[in-house]
GROMACS .gro file of C-alpha atoms in nm:
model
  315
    1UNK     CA    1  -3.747  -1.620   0.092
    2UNK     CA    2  -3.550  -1.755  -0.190
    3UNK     CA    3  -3.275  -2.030  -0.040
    4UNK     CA    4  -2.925  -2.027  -0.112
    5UNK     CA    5  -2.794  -2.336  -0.287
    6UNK     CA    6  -2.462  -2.444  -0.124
    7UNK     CA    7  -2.204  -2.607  -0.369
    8UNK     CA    8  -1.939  -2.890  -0.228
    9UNK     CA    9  -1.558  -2.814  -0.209
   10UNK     CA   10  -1.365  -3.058  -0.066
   11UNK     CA   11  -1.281  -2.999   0.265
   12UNK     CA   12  -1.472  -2.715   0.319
   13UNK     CA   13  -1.725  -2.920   0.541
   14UNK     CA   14  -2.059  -2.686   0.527
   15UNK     CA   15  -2.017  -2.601   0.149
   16UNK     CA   16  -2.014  -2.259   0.017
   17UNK     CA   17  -2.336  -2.066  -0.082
   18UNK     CA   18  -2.398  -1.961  -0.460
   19UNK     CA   19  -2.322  -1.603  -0.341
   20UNK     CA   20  -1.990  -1.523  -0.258
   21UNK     CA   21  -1.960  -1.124  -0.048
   22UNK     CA   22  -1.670  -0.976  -0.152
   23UNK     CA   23  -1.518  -0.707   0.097
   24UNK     CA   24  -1.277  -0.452  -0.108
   25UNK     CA   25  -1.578  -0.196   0.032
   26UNK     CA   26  -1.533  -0.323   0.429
   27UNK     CA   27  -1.357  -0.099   0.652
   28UNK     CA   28  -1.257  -0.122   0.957
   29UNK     CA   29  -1.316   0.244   1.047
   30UNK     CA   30  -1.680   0.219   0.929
   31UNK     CA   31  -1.820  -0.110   1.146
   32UNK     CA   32  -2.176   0.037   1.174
   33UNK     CA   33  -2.123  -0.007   0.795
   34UNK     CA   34  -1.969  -0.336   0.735
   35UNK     CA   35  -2.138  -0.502   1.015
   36UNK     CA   36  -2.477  -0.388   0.897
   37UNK     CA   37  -2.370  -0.508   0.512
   38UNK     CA   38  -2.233  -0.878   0.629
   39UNK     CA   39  -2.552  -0.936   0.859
   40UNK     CA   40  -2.768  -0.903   0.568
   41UNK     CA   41  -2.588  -1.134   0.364
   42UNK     CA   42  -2.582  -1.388   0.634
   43UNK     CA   43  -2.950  -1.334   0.663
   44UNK     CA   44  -3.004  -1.383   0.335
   45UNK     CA   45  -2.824  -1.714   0.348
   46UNK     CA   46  -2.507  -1.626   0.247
   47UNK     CA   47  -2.205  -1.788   0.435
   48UNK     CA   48  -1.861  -1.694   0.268
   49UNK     CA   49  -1.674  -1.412   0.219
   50UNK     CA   50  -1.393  -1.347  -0.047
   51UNK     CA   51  -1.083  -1.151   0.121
   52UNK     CA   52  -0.727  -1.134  -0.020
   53UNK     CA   53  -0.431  -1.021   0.085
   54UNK     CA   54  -0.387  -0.744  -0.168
   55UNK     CA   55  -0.724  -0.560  -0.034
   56UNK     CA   56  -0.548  -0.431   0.261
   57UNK     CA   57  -0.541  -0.411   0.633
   58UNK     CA   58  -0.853  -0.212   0.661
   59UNK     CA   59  -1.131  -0.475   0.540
   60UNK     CA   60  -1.019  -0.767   0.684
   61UNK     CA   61  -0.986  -0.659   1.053
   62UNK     CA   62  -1.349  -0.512   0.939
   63UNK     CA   63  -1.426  -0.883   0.887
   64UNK     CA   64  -1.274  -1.015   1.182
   65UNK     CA   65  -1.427  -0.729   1.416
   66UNK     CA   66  -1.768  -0.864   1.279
   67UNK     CA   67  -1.705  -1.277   1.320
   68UNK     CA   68  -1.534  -1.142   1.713
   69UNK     CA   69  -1.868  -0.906   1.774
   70UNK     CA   70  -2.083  -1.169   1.632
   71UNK     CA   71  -1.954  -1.544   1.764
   72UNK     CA   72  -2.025  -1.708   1.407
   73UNK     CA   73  -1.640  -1.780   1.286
   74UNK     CA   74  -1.736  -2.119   1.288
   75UNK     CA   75  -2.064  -2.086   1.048
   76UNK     CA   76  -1.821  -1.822   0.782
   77UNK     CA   77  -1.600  -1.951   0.531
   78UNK     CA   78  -1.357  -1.747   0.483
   79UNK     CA   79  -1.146  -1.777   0.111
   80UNK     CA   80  -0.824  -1.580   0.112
   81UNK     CA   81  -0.616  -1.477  -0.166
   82UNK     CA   82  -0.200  -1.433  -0.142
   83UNK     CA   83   0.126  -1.460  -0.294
   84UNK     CA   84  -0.013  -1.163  -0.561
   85UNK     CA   85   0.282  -1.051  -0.740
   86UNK     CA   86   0.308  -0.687  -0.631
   87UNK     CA   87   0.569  -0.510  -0.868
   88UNK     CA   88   0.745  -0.857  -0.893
   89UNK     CA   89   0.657  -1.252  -0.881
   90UNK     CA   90   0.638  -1.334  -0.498
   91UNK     CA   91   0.533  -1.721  -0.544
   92UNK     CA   92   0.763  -1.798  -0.298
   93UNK     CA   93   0.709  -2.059   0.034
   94UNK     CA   94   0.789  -1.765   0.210
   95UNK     CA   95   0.540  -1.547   0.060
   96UNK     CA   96   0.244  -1.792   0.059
   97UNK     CA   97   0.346  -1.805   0.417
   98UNK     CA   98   0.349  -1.466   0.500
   99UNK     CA   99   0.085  -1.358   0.322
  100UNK     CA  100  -0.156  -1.649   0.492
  101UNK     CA  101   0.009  -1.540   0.863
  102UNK     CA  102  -0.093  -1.143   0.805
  103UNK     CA  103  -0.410  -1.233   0.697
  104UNK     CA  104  -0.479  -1.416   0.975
  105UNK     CA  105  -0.412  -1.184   1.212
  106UNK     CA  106  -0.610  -0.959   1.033
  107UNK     CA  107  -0.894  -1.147   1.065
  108UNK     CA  108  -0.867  -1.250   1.379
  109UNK     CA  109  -0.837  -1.618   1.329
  110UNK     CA  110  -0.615  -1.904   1.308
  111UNK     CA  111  -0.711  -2.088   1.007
  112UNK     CA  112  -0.841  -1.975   0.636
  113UNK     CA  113  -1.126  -2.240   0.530
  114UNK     CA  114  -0.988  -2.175   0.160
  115UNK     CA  115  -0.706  -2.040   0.062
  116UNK     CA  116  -0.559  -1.931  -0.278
  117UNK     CA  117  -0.292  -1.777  -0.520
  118UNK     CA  118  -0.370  -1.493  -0.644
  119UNK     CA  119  -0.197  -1.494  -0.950
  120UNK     CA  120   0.014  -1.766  -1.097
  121UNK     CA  121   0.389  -1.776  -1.207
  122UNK     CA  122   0.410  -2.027  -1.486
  123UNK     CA  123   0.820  -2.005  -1.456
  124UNK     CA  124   0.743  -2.175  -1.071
  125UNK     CA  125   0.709  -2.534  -1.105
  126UNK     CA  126   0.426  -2.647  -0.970
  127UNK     CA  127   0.545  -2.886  -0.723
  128UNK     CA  128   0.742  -2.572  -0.533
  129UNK     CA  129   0.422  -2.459  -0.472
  130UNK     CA  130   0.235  -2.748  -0.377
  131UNK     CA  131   0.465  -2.817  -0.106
  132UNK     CA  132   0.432  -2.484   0.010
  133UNK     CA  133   0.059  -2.491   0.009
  134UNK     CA  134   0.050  -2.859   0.218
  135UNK     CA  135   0.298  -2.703   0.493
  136UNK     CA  136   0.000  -2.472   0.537
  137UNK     CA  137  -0.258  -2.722   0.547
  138UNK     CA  138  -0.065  -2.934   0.770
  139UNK     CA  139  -0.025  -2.699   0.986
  140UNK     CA  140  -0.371  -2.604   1.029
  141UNK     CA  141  -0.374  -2.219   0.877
  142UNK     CA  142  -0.608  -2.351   0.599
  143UNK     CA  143  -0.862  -2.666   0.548
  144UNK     CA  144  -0.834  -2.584   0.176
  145UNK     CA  145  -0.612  -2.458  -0.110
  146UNK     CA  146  -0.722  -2.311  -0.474
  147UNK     CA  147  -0.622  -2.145  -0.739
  148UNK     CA  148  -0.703  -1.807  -0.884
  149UNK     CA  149  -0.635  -1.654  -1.192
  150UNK     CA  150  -0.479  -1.996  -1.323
  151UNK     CA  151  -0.497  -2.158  -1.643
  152UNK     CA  152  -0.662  -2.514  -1.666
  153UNK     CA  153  -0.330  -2.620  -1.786
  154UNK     CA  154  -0.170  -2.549  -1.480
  155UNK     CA  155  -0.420  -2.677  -1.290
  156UNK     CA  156  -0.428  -2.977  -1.471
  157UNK     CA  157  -0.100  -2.987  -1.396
  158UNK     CA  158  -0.061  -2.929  -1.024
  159UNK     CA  159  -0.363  -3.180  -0.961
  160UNK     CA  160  -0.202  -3.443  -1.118
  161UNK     CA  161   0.142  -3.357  -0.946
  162UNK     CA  162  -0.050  -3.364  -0.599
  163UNK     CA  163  -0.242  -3.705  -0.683
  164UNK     CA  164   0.125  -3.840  -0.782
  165UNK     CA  165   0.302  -3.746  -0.448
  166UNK     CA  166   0.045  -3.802  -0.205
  167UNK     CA  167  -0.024  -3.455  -0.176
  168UNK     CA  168  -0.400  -3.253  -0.133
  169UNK     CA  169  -0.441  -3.059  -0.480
  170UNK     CA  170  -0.612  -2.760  -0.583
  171UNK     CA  171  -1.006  -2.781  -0.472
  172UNK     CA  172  -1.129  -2.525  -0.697
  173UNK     CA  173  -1.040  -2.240  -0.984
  174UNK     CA  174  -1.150  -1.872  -0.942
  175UNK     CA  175  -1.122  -1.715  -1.311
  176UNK     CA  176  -1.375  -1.526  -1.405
  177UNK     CA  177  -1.685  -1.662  -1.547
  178UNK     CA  178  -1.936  -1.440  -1.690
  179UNK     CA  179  -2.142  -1.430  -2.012
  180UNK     CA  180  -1.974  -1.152  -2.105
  181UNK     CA  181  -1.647  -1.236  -2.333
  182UNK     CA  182  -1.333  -0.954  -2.207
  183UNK     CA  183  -1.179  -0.799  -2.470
  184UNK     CA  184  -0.884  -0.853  -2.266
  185UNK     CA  185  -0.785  -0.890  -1.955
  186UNK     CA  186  -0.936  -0.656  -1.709
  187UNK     CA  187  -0.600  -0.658  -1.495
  188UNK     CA  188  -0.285  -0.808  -1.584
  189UNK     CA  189  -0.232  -1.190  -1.530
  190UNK     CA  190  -0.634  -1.229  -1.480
  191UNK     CA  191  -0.791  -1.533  -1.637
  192UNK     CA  192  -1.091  -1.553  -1.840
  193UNK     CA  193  -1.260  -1.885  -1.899
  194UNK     CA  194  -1.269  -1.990  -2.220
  195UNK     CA  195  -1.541  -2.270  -2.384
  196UNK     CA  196  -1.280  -2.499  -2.359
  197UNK     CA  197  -1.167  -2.456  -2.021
  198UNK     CA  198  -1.592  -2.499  -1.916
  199UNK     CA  199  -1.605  -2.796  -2.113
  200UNK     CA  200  -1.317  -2.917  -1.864
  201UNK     CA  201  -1.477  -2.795  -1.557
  202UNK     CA  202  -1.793  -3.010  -1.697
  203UNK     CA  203  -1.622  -3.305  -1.778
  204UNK     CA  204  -1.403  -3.270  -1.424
  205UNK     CA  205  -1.679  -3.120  -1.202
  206UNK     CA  206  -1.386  -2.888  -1.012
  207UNK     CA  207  -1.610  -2.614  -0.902
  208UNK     CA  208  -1.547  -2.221  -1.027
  209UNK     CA  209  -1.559  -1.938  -0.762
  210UNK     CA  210  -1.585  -1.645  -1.011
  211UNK     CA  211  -1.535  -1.304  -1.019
  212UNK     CA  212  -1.684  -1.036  -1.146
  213UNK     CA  213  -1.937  -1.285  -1.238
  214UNK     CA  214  -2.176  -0.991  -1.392
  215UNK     CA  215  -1.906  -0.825  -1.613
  216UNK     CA  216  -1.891  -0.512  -1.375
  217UNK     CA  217  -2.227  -0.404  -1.466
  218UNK     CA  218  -2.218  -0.430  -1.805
  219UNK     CA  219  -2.600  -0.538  -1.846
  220UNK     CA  220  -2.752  -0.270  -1.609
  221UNK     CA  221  -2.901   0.039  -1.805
  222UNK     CA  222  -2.576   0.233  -1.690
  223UNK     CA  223  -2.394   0.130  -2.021
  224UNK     CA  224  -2.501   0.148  -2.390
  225UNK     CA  225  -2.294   0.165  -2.699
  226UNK     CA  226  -2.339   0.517  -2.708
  227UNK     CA  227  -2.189   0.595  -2.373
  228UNK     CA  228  -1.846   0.557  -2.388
  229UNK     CA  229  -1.751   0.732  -2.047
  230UNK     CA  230  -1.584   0.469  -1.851
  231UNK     CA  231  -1.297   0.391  -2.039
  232UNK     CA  232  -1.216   0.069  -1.871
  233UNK     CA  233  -1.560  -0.058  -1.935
  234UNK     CA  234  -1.512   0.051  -2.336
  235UNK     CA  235  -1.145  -0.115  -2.337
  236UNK     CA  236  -1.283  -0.454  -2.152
  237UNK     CA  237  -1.622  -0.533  -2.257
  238UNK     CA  238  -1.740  -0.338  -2.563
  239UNK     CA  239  -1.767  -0.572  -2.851
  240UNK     CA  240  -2.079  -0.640  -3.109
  241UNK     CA  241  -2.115  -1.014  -2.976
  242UNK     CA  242  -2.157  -0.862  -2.593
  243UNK     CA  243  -2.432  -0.601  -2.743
  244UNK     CA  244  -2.601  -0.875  -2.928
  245UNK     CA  245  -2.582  -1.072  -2.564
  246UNK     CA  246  -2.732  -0.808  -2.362
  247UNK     CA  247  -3.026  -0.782  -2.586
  248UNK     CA  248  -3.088  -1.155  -2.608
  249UNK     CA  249  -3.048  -1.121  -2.187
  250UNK     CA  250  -3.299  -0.826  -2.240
  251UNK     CA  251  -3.547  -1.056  -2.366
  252UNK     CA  252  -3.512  -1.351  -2.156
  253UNK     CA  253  -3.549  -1.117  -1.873
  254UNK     CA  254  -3.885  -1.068  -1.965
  255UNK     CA  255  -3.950  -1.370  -1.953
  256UNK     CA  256  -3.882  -1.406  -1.630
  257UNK     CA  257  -3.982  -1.077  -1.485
  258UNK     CA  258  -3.607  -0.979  -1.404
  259UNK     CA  259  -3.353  -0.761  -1.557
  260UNK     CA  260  -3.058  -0.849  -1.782
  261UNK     CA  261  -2.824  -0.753  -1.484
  262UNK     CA  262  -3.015  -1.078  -1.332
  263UNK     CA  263  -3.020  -1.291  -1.660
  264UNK     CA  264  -2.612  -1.255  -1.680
  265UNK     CA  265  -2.617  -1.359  -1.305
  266UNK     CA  266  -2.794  -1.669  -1.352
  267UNK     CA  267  -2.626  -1.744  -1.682
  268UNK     CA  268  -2.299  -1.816  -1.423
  269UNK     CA  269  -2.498  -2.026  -1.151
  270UNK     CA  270  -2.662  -2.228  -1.365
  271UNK     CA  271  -2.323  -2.397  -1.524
  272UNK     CA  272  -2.316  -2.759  -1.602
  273UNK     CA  273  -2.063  -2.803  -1.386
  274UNK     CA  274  -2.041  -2.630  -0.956
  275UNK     CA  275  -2.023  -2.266  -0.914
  276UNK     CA  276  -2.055  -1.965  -0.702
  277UNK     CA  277  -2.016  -1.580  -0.763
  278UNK     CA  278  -1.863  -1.382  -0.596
  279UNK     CA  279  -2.055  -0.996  -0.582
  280UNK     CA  280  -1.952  -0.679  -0.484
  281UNK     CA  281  -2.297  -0.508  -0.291
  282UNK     CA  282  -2.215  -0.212  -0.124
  283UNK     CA  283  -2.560  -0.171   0.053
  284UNK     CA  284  -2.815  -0.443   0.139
  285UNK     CA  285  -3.041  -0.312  -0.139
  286UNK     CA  286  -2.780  -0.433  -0.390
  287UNK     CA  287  -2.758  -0.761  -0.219
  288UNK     CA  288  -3.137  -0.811  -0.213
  289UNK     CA  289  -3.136  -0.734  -0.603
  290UNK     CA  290  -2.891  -0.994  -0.653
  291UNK     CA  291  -3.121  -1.279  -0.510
  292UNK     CA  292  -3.398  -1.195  -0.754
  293UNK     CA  293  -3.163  -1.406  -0.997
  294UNK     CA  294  -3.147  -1.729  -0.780
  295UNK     CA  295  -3.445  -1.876  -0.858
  296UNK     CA  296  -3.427  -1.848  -1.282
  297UNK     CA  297  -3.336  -2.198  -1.388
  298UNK     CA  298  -3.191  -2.188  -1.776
  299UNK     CA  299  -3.211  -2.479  -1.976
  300UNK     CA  300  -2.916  -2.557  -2.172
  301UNK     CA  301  -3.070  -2.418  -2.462
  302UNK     CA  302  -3.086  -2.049  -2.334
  303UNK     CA  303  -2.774  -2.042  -2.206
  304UNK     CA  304  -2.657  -2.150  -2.561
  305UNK     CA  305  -2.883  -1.884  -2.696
  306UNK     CA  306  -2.711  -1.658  -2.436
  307UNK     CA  307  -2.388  -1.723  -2.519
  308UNK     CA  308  -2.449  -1.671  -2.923
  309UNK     CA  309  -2.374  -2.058  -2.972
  310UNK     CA  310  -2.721  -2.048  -3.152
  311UNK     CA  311  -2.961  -1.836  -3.323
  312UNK     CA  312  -3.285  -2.016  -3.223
  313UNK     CA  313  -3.445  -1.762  -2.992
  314UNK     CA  314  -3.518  -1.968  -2.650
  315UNK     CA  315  -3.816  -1.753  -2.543
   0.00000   0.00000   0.00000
């Protein structure tokens, strides 16, 4: 069985696996389900699970029912997602606060191993919100605090505001990452890395958590130019440079006796800098696909050749 690298975040003490289970598809009323979906990704070495606040009531008490049924809260790490601005900006103390408490009850737990905005609100300065994220690590409801959705600039930013008042900063990003390039934004306020901002994650080694790490599906057989039907698909990720990237994936699956959908997955892990992915399998089968990509190792000149940065085929 293929084993499931673990990247460090600090103080997350046990790491977090390459593959992150997300759990929009969890539901409470549907254990038989859930439970049978989050005991194959534990068996498959998998040990985190990306909630937020925003996916509801229903998933996260599926999640906590599980850890309860199961004994293993201790061997889970759980990332959680709040202050998401709703209709309106809620990156308030208050919110960060409240958002964290629900959650937690949810889950049926008292802490959050990493916990993050969802979105940020560039009009908040960012040492509001630090010292609403330390109240929450000092008072135990999380052992970690990130950032999703944020530019580098503001994370920049916010680190070097933490490092300056003695406070912990942000412990890792969660943009997404994918070789796919968006059109635009898939949802407002998301974040999209750009070359720039991966060049900074090398150069600082602050580790990604990304999301939709495999562009939705966009290099499984279920899309070609010619099929225009999901409209959200066409409007995000239908360009000529992400054609011309899921034939080059095409090839290089070949080469390694997987599919594109595999080649865009390992395109992600195999960063020069620490990353996980967080995927969305709604059966075990789905998960079990998704390890076929963790044992393709790209060098640095097919990921280049992925990513169009060269025309020298790297087959």
């Amino acid at each position: 069985m293929t084993t499931m690298k673990r990247i460090a975040i600090a103080g997350i003490e046990q790491g977090v696996t390459q593959l992150i289970q997300g759990s929009m598809m969890l539901n409470i009323d549907r254990m038989d389900y859930s439970g049978e979906l989050l005991d194959a990704y534990v068996a498959a070495g998998g040990n985190a699970i990306d909630t937020g606040h925003i996916y509801g009531v229903s998933s996260a008490q599926a999640i906590g029912q599980w850890m309860a049924d199961r004994g293993n809260r201790s061997e889970i790490v759980i990332i959680g997602k709040g202050a998401h601005p709703y209709e309106q900006s809620r990156m308030t103390k208050t919110c960060i606060q409240s958002d964290l408490l629900e959650s937690l009850e949810r889950l049926q737990t008292d802490y959050m191993d990493m916990y993050m905005l969802h979105r940020d609100d560039p009009n908040v300065n960012v040492g509001y919100i630090l010292e609403g994220l330390n109240d929450q690590l000092a008072a135990g409801r999380c052992r970690a605090i990130g950032a999703s959705n944020w530019s580098v600039a503001r994370i920049q930013e916010a680190n070097a505001y933490a490092a300056k008042h003695g406070m912990t900063g942000f412990a890792c990003s969660s943009p997404n990452l994918a070789l796919a390039r968006p059109n635009e934004a898939r949802w407002a306020g998301c974040v999209t890395t750009s070359a720039e901002d991966e060049a900074w994650h090398e150069k600082s080694q602050l580790p990604i958590l990304s999301w939709s790490s495999q562009s939705g599906g966009f290099f499984t057989d279920r899309y070609s130019e010619d099929n225009r039907e999901d409209a959200e698909m066409v409007r995000v990720n239908y360009n000529a440079e992400n054609w011309e990237r899921k034939r080059r994936a095409t090839l290089l699956a070949e080469k390694y006796g997987v599919t594109a959908n595999h080649i865009a997955l390992a395109y992600v892990l195999n960063q020069p800098f620490p990353v996980a992915a967080i995927i969305g399998p709604h059966k075990p089968s789905e998960l079990q696909d998704s390890l076929k990509a963790l044992p393709v190792t790209l060098s640095d000149a097919e990921r280049d050749w992925l990513n169009l940065l060269t025309e020298k085929a790297a087959l």
